[in-house]
Short mmCIF file of C-alpha atoms and ligand atoms in Angstrom, two decimals:
data_model
loop_
_atom_site.label_atom_id
_atom_site.label_comp_id
_atom_site.label_asym_id
_atom_site.label_seq_id
_atom_site.Cartn_x
_atom_site.Cartn_y
_atom_site.Cartn_z
CA MET A 79 -14.25 7.01 -27.50
CA GLN A 80 -15.55 8.37 -24.19
CA HIS A 81 -13.92 11.60 -23.01
CA TYR A 82 -13.75 12.70 -19.37
CA GLN A 83 -12.09 15.51 -17.56
CA ILE A 84 -10.49 12.98 -15.22
CA LEU A 85 -9.87 9.26 -15.52
CA ILE A 86 -8.90 7.37 -12.35
CA VAL A 87 -7.37 3.90 -12.50
CA GLY A 88 -8.17 1.72 -9.47
CA THR A 89 -10.90 1.66 -6.83
CA GLY A 90 -9.08 0.95 -3.57
CA PHE A 91 -8.85 3.58 -0.85
CA GLY A 92 -6.91 5.77 -3.31
CA GLY A 93 -9.28 5.77 -6.30
CA LEU A 94 -12.47 5.76 -4.24
CA GLY A 95 -11.30 8.46 -1.85
CA MET A 96 -10.24 10.67 -4.77
CA ALA A 97 -13.62 10.20 -6.45
CA ILE A 98 -15.50 11.05 -3.25
CA ARG A 99 -13.44 14.19 -2.73
CA LEU A 100 -13.94 15.28 -6.36
CA LYS A 101 -17.69 14.87 -5.97
CA GLN A 102 -17.64 16.84 -2.71
CA GLN A 103 -16.03 19.69 -4.67
CA GLY A 104 -18.77 19.53 -7.32
CA ILE A 105 -16.58 17.84 -9.95
CA GLU A 106 -18.65 15.14 -11.66
CA ASN A 107 -16.91 14.70 -14.99
CA PHE A 108 -14.72 11.78 -13.99
CA ARG A 109 -14.62 8.03 -14.59
CA LEU A 110 -12.96 5.21 -12.69
CA ILE A 111 -11.75 2.01 -14.30
CA GLU A 112 -11.13 -1.10 -12.22
CA ARG A 113 -9.76 -4.42 -13.44
CA ALA A 114 -11.72 -6.41 -10.84
CA ALA A 115 -15.49 -6.78 -10.42
CA GLU A 116 -15.79 -4.87 -7.12
CA VAL A 117 -14.18 -1.94 -5.30
CA GLY A 118 -11.79 -2.36 -2.37
CA GLY A 119 -8.32 -3.02 -3.79
CA THR A 120 -6.15 -4.56 -1.06
CA TRP A 121 -9.15 -5.46 1.08
CA ARG A 122 -11.06 -7.07 -1.77
CA ASP A 123 -8.07 -9.14 -2.88
CA ASN A 124 -6.59 -10.21 0.46
CA THR A 125 -9.07 -12.62 1.98
CA TYR A 126 -6.65 -15.08 3.58
CA PRO A 127 -7.63 -16.32 7.05
CA GLY A 128 -6.55 -13.82 9.69
CA VAL A 129 -6.24 -10.82 7.33
CA ALA A 130 -6.40 -7.59 9.32
CA CYS A 131 -5.01 -4.10 9.49
CA ASP A 132 -2.13 -3.08 11.76
CA VAL A 133 -3.46 0.47 12.13
CA PRO A 134 -6.48 0.98 14.43
CA SER A 135 -9.80 1.32 12.64
CA HIS A 136 -10.52 4.88 13.77
CA LEU A 137 -7.35 6.03 12.01
CA TYR A 138 -7.48 3.54 9.15
CA SER A 139 -10.58 5.05 7.54
CA PHE A 140 -11.31 8.26 5.67
CA SER A 141 -11.28 11.35 7.89
CA PHE A 142 -14.26 12.53 5.82
CA ILE A 143 -16.28 9.33 6.39
CA GLN A 144 -15.91 8.32 10.00
CA ASN A 145 -17.55 5.16 11.25
CA PRO A 146 -18.81 4.84 14.84
CA ASN A 147 -19.55 1.14 14.34
CA TRP A 148 -16.08 -0.32 13.98
CA SER A 149 -16.34 -3.62 15.81
CA ARG A 150 -12.73 -3.80 16.99
CA VAL A 151 -9.71 -1.62 17.70
CA PHE A 152 -7.87 -3.29 14.77
CA PRO A 153 -10.24 -3.95 11.86
CA GLN A 154 -10.29 -7.25 10.05
CA GLY A 155 -10.04 -7.26 6.28
CA GLN A 156 -13.67 -8.10 5.69
CA GLU A 157 -14.90 -5.22 7.82
CA ILE A 158 -12.68 -2.76 5.93
CA GLN A 159 -14.01 -4.13 2.66
CA HIS A 160 -17.61 -3.56 3.86
CA TYR A 161 -16.69 -0.01 4.87
CA LEU A 162 -15.32 0.66 1.36
CA ILE A 163 -18.35 -0.80 -0.41
CA GLN A 164 -20.65 1.25 1.78
CA ALA A 165 -18.64 4.42 1.19
CA CYS A 166 -18.77 3.79 -2.56
CA ASP A 167 -22.54 3.32 -2.56
CA ASP A 168 -23.44 6.04 -0.03
CA GLN A 169 -21.38 8.59 -1.93
CA HIS A 170 -22.83 7.51 -5.32
CA ILE A 171 -19.49 6.54 -6.82
CA ARG A 172 -20.55 3.18 -8.26
CA GLU A 173 -22.24 4.78 -11.28
CA HIS A 174 -18.89 6.35 -12.21
CA ILE A 175 -17.03 3.01 -12.32
CA ASP A 176 -16.35 0.65 -15.22
CA PHE A 177 -15.52 -2.72 -13.64
CA ASN A 178 -13.59 -5.57 -15.27
CA THR A 179 -11.70 -2.91 -17.19
CA THR A 180 -7.93 -3.15 -17.11
CA LEU A 181 -5.62 -0.31 -18.05
CA GLU A 182 -3.48 -1.58 -20.90
CA CYS A 183 -1.79 1.58 -22.11
CA ALA A 184 -2.15 5.30 -21.41
CA THR A 185 -0.42 7.62 -23.88
CA TRP A 186 -0.04 11.37 -23.63
CA GLN A 187 -1.18 13.05 -26.86
CA SER A 188 0.84 16.26 -27.11
CA GLU A 189 -1.21 17.76 -29.94
CA GLN A 190 -4.60 17.10 -28.43
CA LYS A 191 -3.23 17.82 -24.94
CA ARG A 192 -4.99 14.86 -23.41
CA TRP A 193 -4.47 11.26 -22.39
CA HIS A 194 -5.49 8.43 -24.65
CA ILE A 195 -6.29 5.37 -22.57
CA GLN A 196 -6.49 1.87 -24.01
CA THR A 197 -8.22 -0.66 -21.77
CA SER A 198 -9.35 -4.26 -22.02
CA LYS A 199 -12.88 -2.93 -22.63
CA GLY A 200 -12.22 -0.10 -25.07
CA GLN A 201 -10.77 3.37 -25.32
CA TYR A 202 -11.11 6.53 -23.28
CA SER A 203 -9.60 9.95 -23.40
CA ALA A 204 -9.14 12.30 -20.49
CA ASP A 205 -7.67 15.71 -19.73
CA PHE A 206 -6.12 14.34 -16.52
CA LEU A 207 -5.06 10.84 -15.60
CA ILE A 208 -4.87 9.74 -11.97
CA THR A 209 -3.32 6.35 -11.26
CA ALA A 210 -4.50 4.79 -8.02
CA THR A 211 -3.20 1.29 -8.61
CA GLY A 212 -1.62 0.87 -5.17
CA HIS A 213 1.76 -0.25 -3.88
CA LEU A 214 0.60 -3.71 -2.94
CA ALA A 215 -1.81 -4.74 -5.68
CA ASP A 216 0.28 -7.07 -7.82
CA GLU A 217 1.53 -10.12 -6.02
CA ARG A 218 5.17 -11.20 -6.28
CA VAL A 219 6.12 -14.84 -6.60
CA PRO A 220 9.87 -15.44 -6.63
CA GLU A 221 11.37 -17.56 -9.39
CA ILE A 222 11.96 -20.94 -7.79
CA GLN A 223 13.76 -23.75 -9.52
CA GLY A 224 11.43 -26.65 -10.32
CA ILE A 225 8.21 -24.87 -9.31
CA GLU A 226 6.45 -25.84 -12.55
CA GLN A 227 6.90 -29.56 -11.72
CA PHE A 228 5.06 -29.33 -8.40
CA GLN A 229 2.13 -31.76 -8.33
CA GLY A 230 0.25 -30.18 -5.40
CA HIS A 231 -1.56 -26.83 -5.09
CA ILE A 232 0.09 -23.43 -5.13
CA MET A 233 -1.47 -20.13 -4.09
CA HIS A 234 -0.40 -16.63 -3.16
CA SER A 235 -1.73 -15.07 0.04
CA ALA A 236 -3.37 -12.27 -1.98
CA ARG A 237 -5.29 -14.75 -4.18
CA TRP A 238 -6.62 -17.12 -1.54
CA GLN A 239 -8.42 -20.14 -2.97
CA HIS A 240 -11.23 -20.63 -0.47
CA ASP A 241 -12.31 -23.90 -2.02
CA LEU A 242 -8.87 -25.41 -1.38
CA GLU A 243 -9.25 -27.62 1.67
CA LEU A 244 -6.23 -27.32 4.00
CA LYS A 245 -7.57 -29.70 6.60
CA GLY A 246 -5.30 -32.71 6.88
CA GLN A 247 -2.85 -31.33 4.30
CA ARG A 248 0.92 -30.87 4.53
CA VAL A 249 1.45 -27.18 3.92
CA ALA A 250 4.50 -24.96 3.35
CA VAL A 251 4.20 -21.20 3.89
CA ILE A 252 6.94 -19.29 2.10
CA GLY A 253 7.71 -16.01 3.86
CA SER A 254 7.54 -14.52 7.33
CA GLY A 255 6.39 -10.98 6.67
CA ALA A 256 3.13 -9.17 7.43
CA SER A 257 0.77 -11.56 5.62
CA ALA A 258 2.54 -14.71 6.86
CA VAL A 259 2.39 -13.57 10.47
CA GLN A 260 -1.38 -13.19 10.14
CA LEU A 261 -2.14 -16.38 8.23
CA VAL A 262 0.30 -18.87 9.81
CA PRO A 263 -1.68 -19.28 13.10
CA GLU A 264 -4.88 -19.82 11.09
CA VAL A 265 -3.36 -22.30 8.64
CA ALA A 266 -1.85 -24.21 11.58
CA LYS A 267 -5.37 -24.82 12.89
CA GLN A 268 -6.19 -26.71 9.69
CA ALA A 269 -3.01 -28.30 8.39
CA LYS A 270 -1.74 -31.74 9.35
CA GLN A 271 1.82 -30.47 9.05
CA LEU A 272 3.01 -26.91 8.54
CA THR A 273 6.51 -25.72 7.60
CA VAL A 274 7.24 -22.01 7.52
CA PHE A 275 10.18 -20.88 5.40
CA GLN A 276 11.75 -17.83 6.96
CA ARG A 277 14.50 -15.91 5.18
CA SER A 278 14.69 -13.31 7.93
CA ALA A 279 12.85 -13.20 11.24
CA PRO A 280 10.36 -10.34 11.76
CA TYR A 281 10.21 -8.10 14.84
CA ILE A 282 6.86 -8.64 16.52
CA LEU A 283 5.00 -6.73 19.22
CA PRO A 284 1.80 -7.65 21.06
CA ARG A 285 -1.42 -6.66 19.28
CA PRO A 286 -3.50 -4.60 21.73
CA ASP A 287 -6.76 -5.56 20.07
CA ARG A 288 -10.24 -5.82 21.60
CA ALA A 289 -13.86 -5.48 20.60
CA TYR A 290 -15.61 -2.12 21.07
CA SER A 291 -18.58 -2.35 23.40
CA THR A 292 -22.07 -1.31 22.31
CA LEU A 293 -21.85 1.62 24.70
CA GLU A 294 -18.60 2.84 23.14
CA LYS A 295 -20.13 2.64 19.65
CA GLN A 296 -23.19 4.57 20.83
CA LEU A 297 -20.96 7.24 22.31
CA PHE A 298 -18.96 7.54 19.10
CA ALA A 299 -22.22 7.94 17.16
CA LYS A 300 -23.59 10.56 19.55
CA ASP A 301 -20.36 12.49 19.76
CA PRO A 302 -18.44 12.37 16.46
CA ALA A 303 -15.85 14.71 17.95
CA SER A 304 -14.76 11.82 20.18
CA MET A 305 -13.87 9.81 17.06
CA ALA A 306 -11.86 12.72 15.71
CA GLN A 307 -10.10 12.99 19.06
CA LEU A 308 -9.28 9.28 19.09
CA ARG A 309 -8.00 9.49 15.53
CA HIS A 310 -5.79 12.39 16.54
CA GLU A 311 -4.38 10.48 19.52
CA ILE A 312 -3.62 7.33 17.50
CA PHE A 313 -1.98 9.39 14.77
CA TRP A 314 0.32 11.29 17.14
CA GLY A 315 1.10 8.13 19.10
CA ASN A 316 2.33 6.61 15.85
CA GLU A 317 4.31 9.75 15.03
CA TYR A 318 6.17 9.37 18.32
CA ASN A 319 7.42 6.00 17.05
CA PHE A 320 9.05 7.57 14.03
CA ALA A 321 12.14 8.57 16.05
CA GLN A 322 13.03 4.89 16.10
CA ARG A 323 13.05 4.76 12.27
CA ARG A 324 15.54 7.64 12.36
CA ASN A 325 17.80 5.21 14.19
CA VAL A 326 17.82 7.23 17.42
CA SER A 327 19.67 4.67 19.56
CA SER A 328 17.57 5.01 22.73
CA GLN A 329 14.42 4.43 20.66
CA VAL A 330 15.95 1.54 18.73
CA GLU A 331 16.98 -0.14 21.98
CA ARG A 332 13.54 0.46 23.51
CA VAL A 333 11.71 -1.20 20.60
CA LYS A 334 14.24 -4.02 20.35
CA LYS A 335 13.91 -4.72 24.06
CA ASN A 336 10.10 -4.75 23.88
CA CYS A 337 10.14 -7.14 20.93
CA LEU A 338 12.75 -9.49 22.38
CA ASN A 339 11.02 -9.56 25.78
CA PHE A 340 7.78 -10.48 24.05
CA LEU A 341 9.59 -13.24 22.13
CA ALA A 342 11.19 -14.56 25.33
CA LYS A 343 7.84 -14.55 27.08
CA GLN A 344 6.13 -16.46 24.30
CA VAL A 345 8.96 -18.84 23.30
CA PRO A 346 10.77 -20.48 26.24
CA ASP A 347 12.89 -22.81 24.08
CA PRO A 348 16.29 -21.05 23.49
CA ALA A 349 17.01 -22.83 20.19
CA LEU A 350 13.65 -21.88 18.68
CA ARG A 351 13.99 -18.39 20.13
CA ALA A 352 17.38 -17.97 18.45
CA LYS A 353 15.84 -18.84 15.09
CA LEU A 354 13.06 -16.30 15.66
CA THR A 355 15.45 -13.52 16.65
CA PRO A 356 15.94 -10.89 13.91
CA ASN A 357 19.47 -9.94 12.86
CA TYR A 358 18.81 -6.36 11.75
CA GLN A 359 17.61 -3.13 13.29
CA PRO A 360 13.90 -2.95 14.18
CA GLY A 361 11.87 -0.85 11.76
CA CYS A 362 13.98 -1.77 8.73
CA LYS A 363 11.04 -3.99 7.78
CA ARG A 364 7.51 -3.30 9.01
CA LEU A 365 7.11 -3.97 12.75
CA LEU A 366 4.39 -6.58 13.09
CA LEU A 367 1.68 -7.08 15.68
CA SER A 368 0.58 -10.59 16.65
CA ASN A 369 -0.31 -12.41 19.83
CA HIS A 370 -0.59 -15.78 18.07
CA TYR A 371 2.35 -16.12 15.67
CA TYR A 372 5.09 -17.23 18.09
CA PRO A 373 2.93 -19.71 20.05
CA THR A 374 2.10 -21.44 16.75
CA PHE A 375 5.68 -22.73 16.60
CA LEU A 376 5.25 -24.46 19.94
CA GLU A 377 2.75 -26.83 18.37
CA PRO A 378 4.17 -30.24 17.47
CA HIS A 379 2.98 -30.22 13.85
CA VAL A 380 4.50 -26.81 13.06
CA HIS A 381 8.11 -26.42 12.00
CA LEU A 382 10.19 -23.30 11.35
CA GLU A 383 12.75 -23.64 8.56
CA ASP A 384 15.03 -20.66 9.02
CA ALA A 385 16.19 -20.51 5.41
CA ALA A 386 14.76 -19.39 2.09
CA LEU A 387 13.05 -21.77 -0.30
CA ALA A 388 15.65 -22.92 -2.86
CA SER A 389 13.82 -25.38 -5.08
CA VAL A 390 10.72 -27.46 -5.55
CA SER A 391 10.34 -31.02 -6.82
CA PRO A 392 7.03 -32.71 -7.75
CA HIS A 393 6.18 -33.42 -4.09
CA GLN A 394 8.76 -31.57 -2.00
CA VAL A 395 9.99 -28.12 -1.06
CA ILE A 396 13.72 -27.83 -0.42
CA SER A 397 15.36 -25.05 1.59
CA GLU A 398 18.68 -23.32 0.99
CA ASN A 399 19.94 -25.38 3.94
CA GLY A 400 19.19 -28.52 1.93
CA ASN A 401 16.26 -29.64 4.10
CA ALA A 402 13.44 -31.25 2.14
CA TYR A 403 9.77 -31.49 3.18
CA ASP A 404 6.94 -33.47 1.60
CA VAL A 405 4.05 -31.07 0.99
CA ASP A 406 0.63 -30.96 -0.67
CA VAL A 407 0.15 -27.19 -0.71
CA ILE A 408 2.58 -24.26 -1.09
CA ILE A 409 1.38 -20.84 0.06
CA PHE A 410 3.47 -17.92 -1.12
CA ALA A 411 3.31 -15.06 1.38
CA THR A 412 6.03 -13.31 -0.57
CA GLY A 413 4.61 -9.84 -0.93
CA PHE A 414 4.08 -7.57 -3.89
CA GLU A 415 5.75 -5.82 -6.81
CA ALA A 416 6.08 -2.65 -4.77
CA ALA A 417 9.19 -0.79 -5.87
CA ARG A 418 8.76 -1.70 -9.54
CA PRO A 419 5.00 -1.31 -10.08
CA PRO A 420 3.49 -2.90 -13.22
CA TYR A 421 1.50 0.25 -14.14
CA ALA A 422 4.81 2.01 -14.84
CA SER A 423 5.26 0.14 -18.11
CA LYS A 424 1.75 1.13 -19.20
CA VAL A 425 1.93 4.91 -18.90
CA LEU A 426 3.73 6.69 -21.76
CA GLY A 427 4.70 10.35 -21.49
CA LYS A 428 5.28 13.13 -24.00
CA HIS A 429 8.37 11.51 -25.59
CA GLY A 430 6.68 8.13 -25.93
CA LEU A 431 8.75 6.67 -23.09
CA SER A 432 7.10 4.84 -20.24
CA LEU A 433 7.40 5.63 -16.55
CA GLU A 434 9.28 2.36 -16.24
CA GLN A 435 11.86 3.52 -18.80
CA GLN A 436 12.21 6.88 -17.04
CA TRP A 437 12.45 5.14 -13.66
CA GLN A 438 15.38 2.85 -14.44
CA GLN A 439 17.04 3.98 -11.22
CA GLY A 440 13.80 3.71 -9.30
CA MET A 441 10.52 5.59 -8.91
CA GLN A 442 10.70 9.32 -8.49
CA GLY A 443 8.34 12.23 -8.67
CA TYR A 444 7.81 15.83 -7.67
CA GLN A 445 5.76 16.23 -4.53
CA SER A 446 5.58 12.40 -4.70
CA THR A 447 2.65 12.89 -7.09
CA ALA A 448 3.73 14.31 -10.48
CA VAL A 449 6.53 13.32 -12.86
CA HIS A 450 8.43 15.44 -15.43
CA ASN A 451 7.73 14.40 -19.06
CA PHE A 452 4.27 13.21 -17.98
CA PRO A 453 1.88 16.16 -18.31
CA ASN A 454 -1.50 16.09 -16.57
CA LEU A 455 -0.65 12.92 -14.64
CA PHE A 456 -1.14 12.49 -10.89
CA ILE A 457 0.05 9.33 -9.16
CA LEU A 458 -1.62 8.31 -5.90
CA ASN A 459 0.40 6.06 -3.61
CA GLY A 460 3.40 6.49 -5.92
CA PRO A 461 7.05 7.32 -5.19
CA ASN A 462 7.94 7.93 -1.51
CA THR A 463 4.41 7.73 -0.17
CA ALA A 464 4.54 4.45 1.76
CA THR A 465 4.90 4.50 5.52
CA GLY A 466 6.02 1.95 8.05
CA HIS A 467 4.94 3.73 11.21
CA ASN A 468 1.58 5.33 10.42
CA SER A 469 -1.49 4.99 8.21
CA ALA A 470 -1.18 4.84 4.42
CA LEU A 471 -4.52 6.67 4.24
CA TYR A 472 -3.06 9.79 5.81
CA PHE A 473 -0.69 10.07 2.84
CA LEU A 474 -3.50 9.46 0.35
CA GLU A 475 -5.60 12.21 1.92
CA VAL A 476 -2.72 14.68 1.58
CA GLN A 477 -2.49 13.75 -2.09
CA PHE A 478 -6.24 14.28 -2.55
CA ASP A 479 -5.82 17.79 -1.15
CA LEU A 480 -2.88 18.49 -3.45
CA ILE A 481 -4.81 17.36 -6.54
CA LEU A 482 -7.95 19.33 -5.64
CA ASP A 483 -5.83 22.41 -5.04
CA ALA A 484 -4.16 21.90 -8.44
CA LEU A 485 -7.48 21.50 -10.27
CA GLN A 486 -8.89 24.63 -8.69
CA PHE A 487 -5.77 26.58 -9.64
CA PHE A 488 -5.93 25.33 -13.26
CA LYS A 489 -9.56 26.42 -13.51
CA GLN A 490 -8.85 29.85 -12.09
CA GLU A 491 -5.84 30.43 -14.34
CA ASN A 492 -7.24 28.79 -17.48
CA ILE A 493 -4.43 26.26 -17.51
CA GLN A 494 -4.79 23.36 -19.91
CA THR A 495 -1.67 21.35 -19.11
CA PHE A 496 0.87 21.17 -16.32
CA GLU A 497 4.13 19.30 -16.05
CA ALA A 498 6.59 18.96 -13.19
CA ASP A 499 9.82 20.86 -13.72
CA ALA A 500 12.71 18.37 -14.04
CA GLN A 501 14.99 20.39 -11.76
CA ALA A 502 12.31 20.88 -9.12
CA GLU A 503 11.75 17.13 -9.16
CA ALA A 504 15.48 16.39 -8.93
CA ASP A 505 15.83 18.83 -6.00
CA TYR A 506 12.84 17.27 -4.22
CA MET A 507 14.32 13.79 -4.63
CA ALA A 508 17.77 14.97 -3.54
CA ASP A 509 16.21 16.38 -0.36
CA LEU A 510 14.47 13.07 0.31
CA HIS A 511 17.66 11.09 -0.23
CA THR A 512 19.54 13.40 2.13
CA LEU A 513 16.78 12.95 4.69
CA ALA A 514 16.96 9.18 4.30
CA GLN A 515 20.63 9.08 5.29
CA GLY A 516 21.04 7.74 8.79
CA SER A 517 17.60 6.17 8.80
CA VAL A 518 17.09 2.60 9.86
CA TRP A 519 16.22 1.65 6.25
CA LEU A 520 19.72 2.53 5.05
CA SER A 521 21.43 0.98 8.08
CA GLU A 522 23.84 -1.91 7.59
CA GLY A 523 22.17 -5.26 7.08
CA CYS A 524 18.76 -3.78 6.26
CA LYS A 525 17.23 -5.43 3.19
CA SER A 526 13.63 -4.41 2.63
CA TRP A 527 11.13 -3.89 -0.16
CA TYR A 528 11.18 -0.17 0.61
CA LEU A 529 14.47 0.07 -1.36
CA ASP A 530 14.70 0.10 -5.13
CA PRO A 531 16.33 -3.18 -6.20
CA VAL A 532 18.63 -1.44 -8.74
CA SER A 533 19.68 1.86 -7.19
CA ARG A 534 19.22 0.75 -3.54
CA LYS A 535 17.64 4.16 -2.95
CA LEU A 536 14.67 4.60 -0.70
CA THR A 537 12.07 5.18 -3.41
CA LEU A 538 8.99 3.75 -1.77
CA ILE A 539 8.82 5.02 1.76
CA TRP A 540 8.51 8.60 2.98
CA PRO A 541 11.66 9.00 5.06
CA ASP A 542 10.20 11.41 7.62
CA TYR A 543 7.30 11.94 9.99
CA ALA A 544 3.91 11.53 8.32
CA HIS A 545 2.88 15.06 9.28
CA SER A 546 5.87 16.45 7.39
CA PHE A 547 4.38 14.91 4.22
CA ARG A 548 1.34 17.10 4.82
CA ASP A 549 3.52 20.13 5.58
CA GLN A 550 5.31 19.72 2.25
CA ASN A 551 2.66 18.38 -0.06
CA GLN A 552 -0.87 19.37 0.86
CA TYR A 553 -0.75 22.24 -1.64
CA PHE A 554 0.21 22.13 -5.28
CA LYS A 555 3.49 24.08 -5.41
CA ARG A 556 2.81 26.46 -8.27
CA SER A 557 6.46 27.36 -8.92
CA GLY A 558 7.59 23.76 -9.45
CA TYR A 559 5.62 23.20 -12.64
CA HIS A 560 5.36 24.35 -16.28
CA TYR A 561 2.01 25.30 -17.78
CA GLN A 562 0.24 25.66 -21.09
CA TYR A 563 -2.75 27.96 -21.11
CA ARG A 564 -6.03 27.32 -22.83
CA GLN A 565 -6.48 29.35 -26.06
CA GLN A 566 -8.88 32.22 -25.40
CA GLN A 567 -11.93 31.88 -27.64
CA THR A 568 -12.70 35.18 -29.37
CA VAL A 569 -16.32 35.82 -30.03
CA ALA A 570 -17.00 37.72 -33.28
C1 FAD B 219 -2.43 -7.63 3.57
C2 FAD B 219 -2.21 -6.15 3.63
C3 FAD B 219 -2.25 -5.48 4.84
C4 FAD B 219 -2.07 -4.10 4.89
N1 FAD B 219 -2.09 -3.48 6.09
C5 FAD B 219 -1.90 -2.16 6.15
C6 FAD B 219 -1.89 -1.48 7.40
O1 FAD B 219 -1.98 -2.12 8.45
N2 FAD B 219 -1.74 -0.15 7.42
C7 FAD B 219 -1.59 0.57 6.26
O2 FAD B 219 -1.46 1.79 6.33
N3 FAD B 219 -1.59 -0.03 5.06
C8 FAD B 219 -1.72 -1.37 4.98
N4 FAD B 219 -1.68 -2.00 3.77
C9 FAD B 219 -1.42 -1.19 2.56
C10 FAD B 219 -2.70 -0.94 1.74
O3 FAD B 219 -2.43 -1.42 0.47
C11 FAD B 219 -3.03 0.55 1.73
O4 FAD B 219 -3.31 0.94 3.06
C12 FAD B 219 -4.25 0.93 0.87
O5 FAD B 219 -5.27 -0.02 0.95
C13 FAD B 219 -3.83 1.17 -0.56
O6 FAD B 219 -4.93 1.64 -1.29
P1 FAD B 219 -4.75 1.98 -2.84
O7 FAD B 219 -6.07 2.39 -3.34
O8 FAD B 219 -3.62 2.89 -3.04
O9 FAD B 219 -4.29 0.59 -3.52
P2 FAD B 219 -5.06 -0.78 -3.65
O10 FAD B 219 -5.93 -1.03 -2.51
O11 FAD B 219 -4.01 -1.79 -3.98
O12 FAD B 219 -6.00 -0.58 -4.93
C14 FAD B 219 -5.47 -0.54 -6.24
C15 FAD B 219 -6.59 -0.87 -7.20
O13 FAD B 219 -6.12 -0.67 -8.53
C16 FAD B 219 -6.57 -1.74 -9.36
N5 FAD B 219 -5.66 -1.88 -10.49
C17 FAD B 219 -4.32 -2.14 -10.43
N6 FAD B 219 -3.81 -2.18 -11.68
C18 FAD B 219 -4.85 -1.92 -12.53
C19 FAD B 219 -4.94 -1.84 -13.94
N7 FAD B 219 -3.88 -2.02 -14.74
N8 FAD B 219 -6.15 -1.55 -14.48
C20 FAD B 219 -7.24 -1.35 -13.69
N9 FAD B 219 -7.20 -1.43 -12.34
C21 FAD B 219 -6.01 -1.71 -11.77
C22 FAD B 219 -6.55 -2.95 -8.43
O14 FAD B 219 -7.37 -4.00 -8.88
C23 FAD B 219 -7.03 -2.33 -7.12
O15 FAD B 219 -8.42 -2.41 -6.99
C24 FAD B 219 -1.83 -3.37 3.69
C25 FAD B 219 -1.75 -4.06 2.48
C26 FAD B 219 -1.94 -5.43 2.44
C27 FAD B 219 -1.83 -6.13 1.12
#
């Protein structure tokens, strides 16, 4: 069995960024395991046509590895994936990674005071376990009556089958969220007939995208401070938009008006426009950016079915409204297992119970990173770390800082194990739930994947400004944890 000080699960922005920051601090005794054959996480897996980020490239990248060569304001998936591969190789992380290695079970060993980690490729042990398995890594396909009888092809947006020819095919896209809005215009270019099943209409704003000129890229390279300045401006511009998520009525009306004006401009037909008009407050679900989604529905071979998919027969998809369509291909753009992450059933704490068992009422943690009963565990991108108005990477970087601060403190104080105090965790969660009251996510009619499906609590998203996450969580709060100290060795 290989033993490491730190074992990290996952090599997306979370796992890679953590590894790079550990190395920068001179910590080399770590290993990453990754179930896939390459790094990248989200951006390795999501290769559907049109995949792109909704946060500008100069903010959606590590603050400690800035890139003057971003080709566009909003990066496409492939370019982000190249950035991550390059970061991995330039920072010499690849030699720390075991690919094609899936976490099967991690168990805390109270006597040995370490984690025992069973994987598809063998066993490891580690003093500290860091999960970096992401919010949006495991695709969700709803249970649909008759799906197993379907005679055509089925794929999920996150597992695009590039050898599946869509040209001349009759295609159904199930879903109208972030991935659907990006892929629908591209699929429409290929398909003979396209039907989009929409359970609820998204709010959409124009995407102010453009290519960076060569001169701009040269200037960024010559003056890195200009990239930092741009990053700062984008970040604070996004923070301004948070007031709308707090349901401040003037801000809600402003965003609603902008979205509905954009819809009216792009869709002149009142009947189609009515179908595309959302019936909930903006911000409840992620606000989307697309210049091409609405115009796609003006094309004669594209149809919007404003109802959920109810059932499937060998050659048809049938909506809850009873409308049936003959199709050859079904594309599920139905999102991910976000609020109930699969890794939770695989991590067993000091009483032998899994995170999933402890989280029956939804995910929760102290400082959104540690969990009582789970010593020496850090969770990246875990409870209450998602954001709808700013960059997910900002939250990850705060968590990197917290973990590095914790490790330094443990070294200084000769601490062998730490565990979140149950009351500190409960108080932290109570504060977050109080903060969430009055937000757009808990407003009437808001159904989103940010809410836990059982408790209906906001367990996924951080219910405040992004910068307040840094204010609260950039340091490891010493008083909120219990410790066991390393036995002093006496030399005879
Ligand atoms: C299509 C799409 C668009 C997005 N757009 C934006 C955006 O505009 N702005 C934004 O802020 N965020 C966006 N996101 C969210 C995005 O997921 C995060 O920004 C970020 O990439 C998450 O990084 P991560 O490392 O936490 O998780 P991931 O990138 O999901 O990486 C998790 C890694 O863990 C591995 N893994 C999982 N389980 C196991 C296991 N059991 N054993 C071993 N390895 C395992 C996975 O294979 C994966 O490589 C988007 C997500 C998607 C899917």
